[in-house]
């Protein structure tokens, strides 16, 4: 409605449709007391608009959905591709989907590594190196008490087996390689037999923990072959 129409005292004649519009609280009394003139001043005064940046809406939109508001039930909705849902249900559905695929990925990866390890041990037969638990590695090294050196792939510790043999235990950093690569490395070392190469006696693969157990050779060969990052 233009200012010219509002200024006309006979502005009722211009109205063709009925609409509902908010007005300032301070204009309510003026409308009730002065009727037409009060309406004019109320419309000219406009109205204030307040809104809040709802965190729920932001979370909904970040999940790839569209935020909406149901005036009938005063409930905040999150409209997703699978239909209209309550925001919490939609967000939970989105999170559960992501967790499902992540768990499935790591489960398949872990199962594949376990199958490769079992196949390797079966193929090696009686010649297979001993598989140790991580708790065994801690006992062998007396909780990593005697450190021989440090390489790019982890530390090397002196230890002793139950039968009294001295060993060098190479504990690999958790960030170095995955389970499949480690198993392939163990298989490669096990197949290597040379007078100048230290013998691999055992290994440990438990979760993200990796360790190689070599015979202890104090004559220099240990440093050359175990500390080598390649």
PDB file of C-alpha atoms in Angstrom:
ATOM      1  CA  UNK A   1       0.000   0.000   0.000  1.00  0.00           C
ATOM      2  CA  UNK A   2       1.513   3.327  -1.111  1.00  0.00           C
ATOM      3  CA  UNK A   3       1.926   6.428   1.060  1.00  0.00           C
ATOM      4  CA  UNK A   4      -0.624   8.265  -1.137  1.00  0.00           C
ATOM      5  CA  UNK A   5      -3.309   5.683  -0.372  1.00  0.00           C
ATOM      6  CA  UNK A   6      -2.445   5.690   3.311  1.00  0.00           C
ATOM      7  CA  UNK A   7      -2.730   9.484   3.399  1.00  0.00           C
ATOM      8  CA  UNK A   8      -6.237   9.324   1.919  1.00  0.00           C
ATOM      9  CA  UNK A   9      -8.834   9.259   4.690  1.00  0.00           C
ATOM     10  CA  UNK A  10     -11.065   7.127   2.462  1.00  0.00           C
ATOM     11  CA  UNK A  11      -8.420   4.398   2.072  1.00  0.00           C
ATOM     12  CA  UNK A  12     -10.958   1.647   2.862  1.00  0.00           C
ATOM     13  CA  UNK A  13     -12.186   1.997  -0.763  1.00  0.00           C
ATOM     14  CA  UNK A  14      -8.836   0.922  -2.083  1.00  0.00           C
ATOM     15  CA  UNK A  15      -8.777  -2.375  -0.235  1.00  0.00           C
ATOM     16  CA  UNK A  16      -9.653  -5.388  -2.374  1.00  0.00           C
ATOM     17  CA  UNK A  17      -8.144  -8.156  -0.260  1.00  0.00           C
ATOM     18  CA  UNK A  18      -7.822  -8.858   3.400  1.00  0.00           C
ATOM     19  CA  UNK A  19      -4.374  -9.534   4.781  1.00  0.00           C
ATOM     20  CA  UNK A  20      -2.924 -10.030   8.229  1.00  0.00           C
ATOM     21  CA  UNK A  21       0.165  -7.998   9.025  1.00  0.00           C
ATOM     22  CA  UNK A  22       2.069  -7.503  12.266  1.00  0.00           C
ATOM     23  CA  UNK A  23       2.344  -4.041  13.838  1.00  0.00           C
ATOM     24  CA  UNK A  24       4.414  -2.554  16.611  1.00  0.00           C
ATOM     25  CA  UNK A  25       3.188  -3.217  20.133  1.00  0.00           C
ATOM     26  CA  UNK A  26       3.273   0.496  20.797  1.00  0.00           C
ATOM     27  CA  UNK A  27       0.751   1.062  17.953  1.00  0.00           C
ATOM     28  CA  UNK A  28      -1.921  -1.280  19.334  1.00  0.00           C
ATOM     29  CA  UNK A  29      -3.438   1.308  21.696  1.00  0.00           C
ATOM     30  CA  UNK A  30      -3.424   3.954  18.939  1.00  0.00           C
ATOM     31  CA  UNK A  31      -5.363   1.592  16.646  1.00  0.00           C
ATOM     32  CA  UNK A  32      -7.935   0.797  19.316  1.00  0.00           C
ATOM     33  CA  UNK A  33      -8.485   4.448  20.245  1.00  0.00           C
ATOM     34  CA  UNK A  34      -8.219   6.256  16.918  1.00  0.00           C
ATOM     35  CA  UNK A  35      -9.475   3.523  14.551  1.00  0.00           C
ATOM     36  CA  UNK A  36      -8.705   4.594  10.955  1.00  0.00           C
ATOM     37  CA  UNK A  37      -5.991   7.096  11.769  1.00  0.00           C
ATOM     38  CA  UNK A  38      -4.483   4.601  14.152  1.00  0.00           C
ATOM     39  CA  UNK A  39      -4.406   1.945  11.416  1.00  0.00           C
ATOM     40  CA  UNK A  40      -2.636   4.351   9.090  1.00  0.00           C
ATOM     41  CA  UNK A  41       0.036   5.234  11.612  1.00  0.00           C
ATOM     42  CA  UNK A  42       0.463   1.572  12.557  1.00  0.00           C
ATOM     43  CA  UNK A  43       1.007   0.528   8.937  1.00  0.00           C
ATOM     44  CA  UNK A  44       3.361   3.418   8.307  1.00  0.00           C
ATOM     45  CA  UNK A  45       5.357   2.497  11.400  1.00  0.00           C
ATOM     46  CA  UNK A  46       6.030  -0.974  10.068  1.00  0.00           C
ATOM     47  CA  UNK A  47       7.087  -3.756  12.427  1.00  0.00           C
ATOM     48  CA  UNK A  48      10.186  -5.292  13.933  1.00  0.00           C
ATOM     49  CA  UNK A  49      11.510  -8.694  12.987  1.00  0.00           C
ATOM     50  CA  UNK A  50      13.591 -10.836  15.313  1.00  0.00           C
ATOM     51  CA  UNK A  51      15.159 -14.169  14.417  1.00  0.00           C
ATOM     52  CA  UNK A  52      17.712 -16.586  15.786  1.00  0.00           C
ATOM     53  CA  UNK A  53      20.382 -18.590  14.014  1.00  0.00           C
ATOM     54  CA  UNK A  54      19.335 -22.031  15.249  1.00  0.00           C
ATOM     55  CA  UNK A  55      22.109 -24.558  15.652  1.00  0.00           C
ATOM     56  CA  UNK A  56      19.661 -27.347  14.848  1.00  0.00           C
ATOM     57  CA  UNK A  57      18.958 -25.825  11.433  1.00  0.00           C
ATOM     58  CA  UNK A  58      22.653 -25.437  10.722  1.00  0.00           C
ATOM     59  CA  UNK A  59      23.295 -29.081  11.602  1.00  0.00           C
ATOM     60  CA  UNK A  60      20.404 -30.124   9.360  1.00  0.00           C
ATOM     61  CA  UNK A  61      21.695 -28.167   6.359  1.00  0.00           C
ATOM     62  CA  UNK A  62      25.255 -29.407   6.879  1.00  0.00           C
ATOM     63  CA  UNK A  63      23.938 -32.964   6.619  1.00  0.00           C
ATOM     64  CA  UNK A  64      22.648 -32.182   3.114  1.00  0.00           C
ATOM     65  CA  UNK A  65      19.017 -31.610   4.102  1.00  0.00           C
ATOM     66  CA  UNK A  66      16.747 -28.574   4.133  1.00  0.00           C
ATOM     67  CA  UNK A  67      15.481 -26.912   7.320  1.00  0.00           C
ATOM     68  CA  UNK A  68      11.771 -26.053   7.691  1.00  0.00           C
ATOM     69  CA  UNK A  69       9.294 -24.991  10.384  1.00  0.00           C
ATOM     70  CA  UNK A  70       5.851 -26.465  10.922  1.00  0.00           C
ATOM     71  CA  UNK A  71       3.565 -23.689  12.228  1.00  0.00           C
ATOM     72  CA  UNK A  72       0.851 -26.162  13.168  1.00  0.00           C
ATOM     73  CA  UNK A  73       2.963 -28.258  15.498  1.00  0.00           C
ATOM     74  CA  UNK A  74       5.719 -25.678  16.228  1.00  0.00           C
ATOM     75  CA  UNK A  75       8.285 -28.385  15.453  1.00  0.00           C
ATOM     76  CA  UNK A  76      11.529 -27.781  13.610  1.00  0.00           C
ATOM     77  CA  UNK A  77      11.767 -30.178  10.673  1.00  0.00           C
ATOM     78  CA  UNK A  78      14.629 -31.420   8.569  1.00  0.00           C
ATOM     79  CA  UNK A  79      13.530 -32.322   5.047  1.00  0.00           C
ATOM     80  CA  UNK A  80      15.814 -35.014   3.655  1.00  0.00           C
ATOM     81  CA  UNK A  81      15.832 -37.022   0.465  1.00  0.00           C
ATOM     82  CA  UNK A  82      14.028 -39.879   2.157  1.00  0.00           C
ATOM     83  CA  UNK A  83      11.133 -37.638   3.249  1.00  0.00           C
ATOM     84  CA  UNK A  84      10.305 -35.196   5.980  1.00  0.00           C
ATOM     85  CA  UNK A  85      11.646 -36.165   9.384  1.00  0.00           C
ATOM     86  CA  UNK A  86      12.159 -34.699  12.776  1.00  0.00           C
ATOM     87  CA  UNK A  87      15.575 -33.044  12.851  1.00  0.00           C
ATOM     88  CA  UNK A  88      17.005 -35.351  15.484  1.00  0.00           C
ATOM     89  CA  UNK A  89      15.816 -38.461  13.671  1.00  0.00           C
ATOM     90  CA  UNK A  90      17.205 -37.229  10.389  1.00  0.00           C
ATOM     91  CA  UNK A  91      20.579 -36.318  11.883  1.00  0.00           C
ATOM     92  CA  UNK A  92      20.733 -39.656  13.672  1.00  0.00           C
ATOM     93  CA  UNK A  93      19.912 -41.458  10.424  1.00  0.00           C
ATOM     94  CA  UNK A  94      22.724 -39.596   8.668  1.00  0.00           C
ATOM     95  CA  UNK A  95      25.269 -40.350  11.408  1.00  0.00           C
ATOM     96  CA  UNK A  96      24.286 -44.021  11.650  1.00  0.00           C
ATOM     97  CA  UNK A  97      24.716 -44.395   7.879  1.00  0.00           C
ATOM     98  CA  UNK A  98      28.247 -42.963   8.024  1.00  0.00           C
ATOM     99  CA  UNK A  99      29.192 -45.154  11.004  1.00  0.00           C
ATOM    100  CA  UNK A 100      27.823 -48.233   9.249  1.00  0.00           C
ATOM    101  CA  UNK A 101      30.007 -47.733   6.177  1.00  0.00           C
ATOM    102  CA  UNK A 102      33.104 -46.926   8.260  1.00  0.00           C
ATOM    103  CA  UNK A 103      32.672 -50.031  10.420  1.00  0.00           C
ATOM    104  CA  UNK A 104      32.044 -52.164   7.359  1.00  0.00           C
ATOM    105  CA  UNK A 105      35.200 -50.838   5.715  1.00  0.00           C
ATOM    106  CA  UNK A 106      37.433 -51.531   8.713  1.00  0.00           C
ATOM    107  CA  UNK A 107      35.794 -54.907   9.364  1.00  0.00           C
ATOM    108  CA  UNK A 108      36.465 -56.065   5.801  1.00  0.00           C
ATOM    109  CA  UNK A 109      40.010 -54.715   5.975  1.00  0.00           C
ATOM    110  CA  UNK A 110      40.719 -56.484   9.268  1.00  0.00           C
ATOM    111  CA  UNK A 111      39.167 -59.718   8.042  1.00  0.00           C
ATOM    112  CA  UNK A 112      41.291 -59.576   4.884  1.00  0.00           C
ATOM    113  CA  UNK A 113      44.496 -59.100   6.901  1.00  0.00           C
ATOM    114  CA  UNK A 114      43.599 -62.023   9.171  1.00  0.00           C
ATOM    115  CA  UNK A 115      42.983 -64.288   6.175  1.00  0.00           C
ATOM    116  CA  UNK A 116      46.331 -63.286   4.625  1.00  0.00           C
ATOM    117  CA  UNK A 117      48.123 -64.009   7.895  1.00  0.00           C
ATOM    118  CA  UNK A 118      46.553 -67.444   8.282  1.00  0.00           C
ATOM    119  CA  UNK A 119      47.432 -68.303   4.679  1.00  0.00           C
ATOM    120  CA  UNK A 120      51.027 -67.200   5.223  1.00  0.00           C
ATOM    121  CA  UNK A 121      51.425 -69.316   8.379  1.00  0.00           C
ATOM    122  CA  UNK A 122      49.868 -72.317   6.632  1.00  0.00           C
ATOM    123  CA  UNK A 123      52.201 -72.042   3.630  1.00  0.00           C
ATOM    124  CA  UNK A 124      55.298 -71.766   5.810  1.00  0.00           C
ATOM    125  CA  UNK A 125      54.357 -74.808   7.850  1.00  0.00           C
ATOM    126  CA  UNK A 126      56.988 -75.735  10.455  1.00  0.00           C
ATOM    127  CA  UNK A 127      59.324 -73.072   9.053  1.00  0.00           C
ATOM    128  CA  UNK A 128      56.943 -70.241   9.949  1.00  0.00           C
ATOM    129  CA  UNK A 129      58.264 -67.688  12.448  1.00  0.00           C
ATOM    130  CA  UNK A 130      56.583 -67.662  15.845  1.00  0.00           C
ATOM    131  CA  UNK A 131      53.623 -65.352  16.233  1.00  0.00           C
ATOM    132  CA  UNK A 132      53.708 -63.458  19.531  1.00  0.00           C
ATOM    133  CA  UNK A 133      51.077 -61.459  21.342  1.00  0.00           C
ATOM    134  CA  UNK A 134      51.911 -57.874  22.214  1.00  0.00           C
ATOM    135  CA  UNK A 135      51.922 -58.882  25.894  1.00  0.00           C
ATOM    136  CA  UNK A 136      54.598 -61.472  24.996  1.00  0.00           C
ATOM    137  CA  UNK A 137      56.677 -58.765  23.331  1.00  0.00           C
ATOM    138  CA  UNK A 138      56.544 -56.687  26.521  1.00  0.00           C
ATOM    139  CA  UNK A 139      57.696 -59.684  28.586  1.00  0.00           C
ATOM    140  CA  UNK A 140      60.504 -60.523  26.162  1.00  0.00           C
ATOM    141  CA  UNK A 141      61.839 -56.948  26.293  1.00  0.00           C
ATOM    142  CA  UNK A 142      61.043 -56.447  30.009  1.00  0.00           C
ATOM    143  CA  UNK A 143      58.643 -53.634  29.035  1.00  0.00           C
ATOM    144  CA  UNK A 144      61.135 -52.224  26.489  1.00  0.00           C
ATOM    145  CA  UNK A 145      63.776 -51.609  29.147  1.00  0.00           C
ATOM    146  CA  UNK A 146      66.973 -51.987  27.082  1.00  0.00           C
ATOM    147  CA  UNK A 147      66.804 -49.872  23.924  1.00  0.00           C
ATOM    148  CA  UNK A 148      69.470 -50.648  21.350  1.00  0.00           C
ATOM    149  CA  UNK A 149      68.673 -47.917  18.865  1.00  0.00           C
ATOM    150  CA  UNK A 150      66.098 -45.972  16.912  1.00  0.00           C
ATOM    151  CA  UNK A 151      65.328 -46.107  13.204  1.00  0.00           C
ATOM    152  CA  UNK A 152      62.840 -44.325  11.004  1.00  0.00           C
ATOM    153  CA  UNK A 153      60.431 -47.257  11.317  1.00  0.00           C
ATOM    154  CA  UNK A 154      60.624 -47.568  15.105  1.00  0.00           C
ATOM    155  CA  UNK A 155      62.819 -48.535  18.039  1.00  0.00           C
ATOM    156  CA  UNK A 156      64.891 -51.687  18.547  1.00  0.00           C
ATOM    157  CA  UNK A 157      65.040 -53.312  21.987  1.00  0.00           C
ATOM    158  CA  UNK A 158      67.128 -56.105  23.449  1.00  0.00           C
ATOM    159  CA  UNK A 159      65.209 -59.037  24.887  1.00  0.00           C
ATOM    160  CA  UNK A 160      65.369 -62.654  25.960  1.00  0.00           C
ATOM    161  CA  UNK A 161      63.168 -65.600  24.999  1.00  0.00           C
ATOM    162  CA  UNK A 162      61.950 -68.221  27.460  1.00  0.00           C
ATOM    163  CA  UNK A 163      64.699 -70.616  26.285  1.00  0.00           C
ATOM    164  CA  UNK A 164      67.352 -68.015  27.117  1.00  0.00           C
ATOM    165  CA  UNK A 165      68.184 -66.866  23.592  1.00  0.00           C
ATOM    166  CA  UNK A 166      68.911 -63.172  23.204  1.00  0.00           C
ATOM    167  CA  UNK A 167      66.836 -61.352  20.624  1.00  0.00           C
ATOM    168  CA  UNK A 168      66.449 -57.904  19.127  1.00  0.00           C
ATOM    169  CA  UNK A 169      62.858 -56.725  18.907  1.00  0.00           C
ATOM    170  CA  UNK A 170      62.019 -54.075  16.347  1.00  0.00           C
ATOM    171  CA  UNK A 171      58.794 -52.275  17.301  1.00  0.00           C
ATOM    172  CA  UNK A 172      57.357 -50.508  14.276  1.00  0.00           C
ATOM    173  CA  UNK A 173      55.648 -47.149  14.490  1.00  0.00           C
ATOM    174  CA  UNK A 174      51.861 -47.444  14.230  1.00  0.00           C
ATOM    175  CA  UNK A 175      51.761 -45.031  11.275  1.00  0.00           C
ATOM    176  CA  UNK A 176      54.124 -47.130   9.162  1.00  0.00           C
ATOM    177  CA  UNK A 177      52.212 -49.288   6.698  1.00  0.00           C
ATOM    178  CA  UNK A 178      49.068 -51.372   7.031  1.00  0.00           C
ATOM    179  CA  UNK A 179      48.475 -54.948   8.082  1.00  0.00           C
ATOM    180  CA  UNK A 180      48.778 -56.440   4.612  1.00  0.00           C
ATOM    181  CA  UNK A 181      52.105 -54.713   3.923  1.00  0.00           C
ATOM    182  CA  UNK A 182      53.484 -55.903   7.253  1.00  0.00           C
ATOM    183  CA  UNK A 183      52.470 -59.514   6.610  1.00  0.00           C
ATOM    184  CA  UNK A 184      54.110 -59.370   3.181  1.00  0.00           C
ATOM    185  CA  UNK A 185      57.264 -58.012   4.812  1.00  0.00           C
ATOM    186  CA  UNK A 186      57.322 -60.869   7.338  1.00  0.00           C
ATOM    187  CA  UNK A 187      56.873 -63.404   4.538  1.00  0.00           C
ATOM    188  CA  UNK A 188      59.688 -61.837   2.521  1.00  0.00           C
ATOM    189  CA  UNK A 189      62.124 -61.828   5.442  1.00  0.00           C
ATOM    190  CA  UNK A 190      61.205 -65.416   6.368  1.00  0.00           C
ATOM    191  CA  UNK A 191      62.064 -66.657   2.871  1.00  0.00           C
ATOM    192  CA  UNK A 192      65.479 -64.955   2.962  1.00  0.00           C
ATOM    193  CA  UNK A 193      68.344 -67.125   4.169  1.00  0.00           C
ATOM    194  CA  UNK A 194      71.910 -65.804   4.150  1.00  0.00           C
ATOM    195  CA  UNK A 195      74.870 -66.052   6.504  1.00  0.00           C
ATOM    196  CA  UNK A 196      75.162 -62.268   6.717  1.00  0.00           C
ATOM    197  CA  UNK A 197      71.479 -61.617   7.387  1.00  0.00           C
ATOM    198  CA  UNK A 198      69.989 -61.899  10.868  1.00  0.00           C
ATOM    199  CA  UNK A 199      67.281 -64.520  11.269  1.00  0.00           C
ATOM    200  CA  UNK A 200      63.668 -63.565  11.857  1.00  0.00           C
ATOM    201  CA  UNK A 201      62.452 -65.648  14.786  1.00  0.00           C
ATOM    202  CA  UNK A 202      58.990 -64.208  15.276  1.00  0.00           C
ATOM    203  CA  UNK A 203      56.596 -61.346  14.818  1.00  0.00           C
ATOM    204  CA  UNK A 204      53.614 -59.619  16.382  1.00  0.00           C
ATOM    205  CA  UNK A 205      50.596 -58.141  14.630  1.00  0.00           C
ATOM    206  CA  UNK A 206      47.867 -57.103  17.044  1.00  0.00           C
ATOM    207  CA  UNK A 207      45.548 -54.264  16.063  1.00  0.00           C
ATOM    208  CA  UNK A 208      47.818 -51.379  15.085  1.00  0.00           C
ATOM    209  CA  UNK A 209      50.811 -52.835  16.948  1.00  0.00           C
ATOM    210  CA  UNK A 210      53.616 -54.392  14.894  1.00  0.00           C
ATOM    211  CA  UNK A 211      56.893 -55.972  15.986  1.00  0.00           C
ATOM    212  CA  UNK A 212      59.626 -58.168  14.498  1.00  0.00           C
ATOM    213  CA  UNK A 213      61.746 -60.506  16.641  1.00  0.00           C
ATOM    214  CA  UNK A 214      65.278 -61.135  15.306  1.00  0.00           C
ATOM    215  CA  UNK A 215      68.118 -63.223  16.648  1.00  0.00           C
ATOM    216  CA  UNK A 216      70.574 -61.020  18.504  1.00  0.00           C
ATOM    217  CA  UNK A 217      73.903 -60.527  16.701  1.00  0.00           C
ATOM    218  CA  UNK A 218      76.355 -58.175  18.434  1.00  0.00           C
ATOM    219  CA  UNK A 219      78.919 -58.221  15.634  1.00  0.00           C
ATOM    220  CA  UNK A 220      77.527 -55.378  13.504  1.00  0.00           C
ATOM    221  CA  UNK A 221      75.070 -57.251  11.325  1.00  0.00           C
ATOM    222  CA  UNK A 222      72.236 -56.257  13.633  1.00  0.00           C
ATOM    223  CA  UNK A 223      72.716 -52.558  13.079  1.00  0.00           C
ATOM    224  CA  UNK A 224      73.124 -52.942   9.324  1.00  0.00           C
ATOM    225  CA  UNK A 225      69.961 -54.938   8.693  1.00  0.00           C
ATOM    226  CA  UNK A 226      67.563 -54.059  11.497  1.00  0.00           C
ATOM    227  CA  UNK A 227      68.055 -50.276  11.636  1.00  0.00           C
ATOM    228  CA  UNK A 228      67.804 -49.982   7.849  1.00  0.00           C
ATOM    229  CA  UNK A 229      64.585 -48.104   6.986  1.00  0.00           C
ATOM    230  CA  UNK A 230      64.435 -49.648   3.564  1.00  0.00           C
TER     231      UNK A 230
END
